[in-house]
Amino acid sequence: MFEEFWRETGDAAEVVIPGWQTMSYFSDVTNVCWFLEPELDRQVRRLHRVVGNAAVDGYHVLVGTGSTQLFMAALYALAPDAAAAAAGEPISVVSTAPYYSSYPAVTDFLRSGLFRWAGDADAFKGDSYIELVCSPNNPDGAIREAVLDPKTGNGRTVHDLAYYWPQYTPITKRASHDIMLFTVSKSTGHAGTRIGWALVKDRAIARKMTKFVELNTIGVSKDSQMRAAKVLAAVSDGYERRPEQTKETTTTPLRLFDFGRRKMVERWSMLRAAAAASGIFSLPEETSGFCNFTKETAATNPAFAWLRCDREDVEDCAGFLRGHKILTRSGAQFGADARYVRVSMLDRDDAFDIFINRLSSLK
Ligand code: PMP
């Protein structure tokens, strides 16, 4: 979906890397995250200040190969150390259902002795856990808060804010949680660059997360970090022109979040019309709030549609849709009912249009 925007942006987001550059493992040995390129650190902080979606002062910025690597790093850093784990059980990792399907898969695939997937946070009993809070939530777009931490105050929460950007939701507050994860995959659309970042308050946790990335991949591609920095700079430039640009530049830089919001509003209205035309699907209610970034009231436009098939005879909605050449992911993979499916709202225009046509014709 974002390709069209970046095509028009042209060389403002282009990078050229000479053969002799970015060769070392190291970026800044004085930083906790010693493989973080200083320019990426600067552009991450700058963009959060422009958007106002997360606090950066007093936070360490850590870079990962996608936020997926930092998610694993956070589990490693928050779990009791190996000696404590050897004496007891692995710590439980929970998230309120429906939860992002990668959380259980990534938590358990190496059968760690440190942590173990334990399912729905709402059903969890006990006080030793790591809670994953995804807001806006993948798959259903809900605005979420921690459910266990307010009860126990154990402080082991990871906030996955991949979708907390103005194209998807009003920015209602500056988030300031202990560990916050972000990614270019969802903010700018550059999933293939594989760059995510974490904002981490506590130095000891930041060091442990950095250690995980060191042991896992000895750092993160500098070429990718430079590309991500350039892309983030192009986004901020759209909203906050640097002083030296104001005189010479006559053309207004393009604005990513305006583009993204316009597309998402259009797509959600097409999807709601198609669901209504078919008569057999329902979607989450639209919610809205005042966006501190745009200074307007805005609706949430989630990156995924959490679609329910209301036909009594259809128990496996994903199977039913597959039969009509619509590929989705079943609700069962998100700890929910198979009458639900998750549909991506971020495909290219041509694929999205075909999806809308096929969906509206189903009875
Ligand atoms: N968190 C959430 C909630 C996601 O939906 C995704 C991508 N589907 C990710 C993390 C992964 O992001 P990345 O590409 O940065 O690894």
PDB file of C-alpha atoms and ligand atoms in Angstrom, residues 66-68 100 103 134 138 160 162-163 183 185-186 194-196 304, ligand 1:
ATOM      1  CA  GLY A  66      12.666  -6.421  12.779  1.00  0.00           C
ATOM      2  CA  SER A  67      10.812  -5.868  16.017  1.00  0.00           C
ATOM      3  CA  THR A  68      10.473  -9.674  16.055  1.00  0.00           C
ATOM      4  CA  TYR A 100      -0.900 -11.831  17.346  1.00  0.00           C
ATOM      5  CA  TYR A 103       3.557 -14.518  19.934  1.00  0.00           C
ATOM      6  CA  CYS A 134      -0.293  -5.039  21.493  1.00  0.00           C
ATOM      7  CA  ASN A 138      -3.187  -7.329  15.811  1.00  0.00           C
ATOM      8  CA  ASP A 160       4.135  -3.838  21.044  1.00  0.00           C
ATOM      9  CA  ALA A 162       3.828  -1.515  15.848  1.00  0.00           C
ATOM     10  CA  TYR A 163       0.489   0.060  14.826  1.00  0.00           C
ATOM     11  CA  THR A 183       8.985  -1.282  13.390  1.00  0.00           C
ATOM     12  CA  SER A 185       7.298  -2.667   8.640  1.00  0.00           C
ATOM     13  CA  LYS A 186       4.102  -0.955   9.781  1.00  0.00           C
ATOM     14  CA  ARG A 194      13.921  -5.759   8.642  1.00  0.00           C
ATOM     15  CA  ILE A 195      14.450  -2.897  11.064  1.00  0.00           C
ATOM     16  CA  GLY A 196      12.623  -2.549  14.350  1.00  0.00           C
ATOM     17  CA  PHE A 304      -6.169  -5.776   9.691  1.00  0.00           C
TER      18      PHE A 304
HETATM   19  N1  PMP B   1       4.321  -6.927  16.035  1.00  0.00           N
HETATM   20  C1  PMP B   1       3.131  -6.965  15.451  1.00  0.00           C
HETATM   21  C2  PMP B   1       1.925  -6.721  16.269  1.00  0.00           C
HETATM   22  C3  PMP B   1       3.017  -7.267  14.097  1.00  0.00           C
HETATM   23  O1  PMP B   1       1.816  -7.324  13.520  1.00  0.00           O
HETATM   24  C4  PMP B   1       4.178  -7.523  13.344  1.00  0.00           C
HETATM   25  C5  PMP B   1       4.152  -7.856  11.863  1.00  0.00           C
HETATM   26  N2  PMP B   1       3.071  -8.593  11.429  1.00  0.00           N
HETATM   27  C6  PMP B   1       5.382  -7.497  13.990  1.00  0.00           C
HETATM   28  C7  PMP B   1       5.445  -7.185  15.331  1.00  0.00           C
HETATM   29  C8  PMP B   1       6.648  -7.853  13.272  1.00  0.00           C
HETATM   30  O2  PMP B   1       7.342  -6.772  12.868  1.00  0.00           O
HETATM   31  P1  PMP B   1       8.779  -6.870  12.169  1.00  0.00           P
HETATM   32  O3  PMP B   1       8.533  -6.955  10.704  1.00  0.00           O
HETATM   33  O4  PMP B   1       9.403  -5.597  12.582  1.00  0.00           O
HETATM   34  O5  PMP B   1       9.520  -8.057  12.711  1.00  0.00           O
END
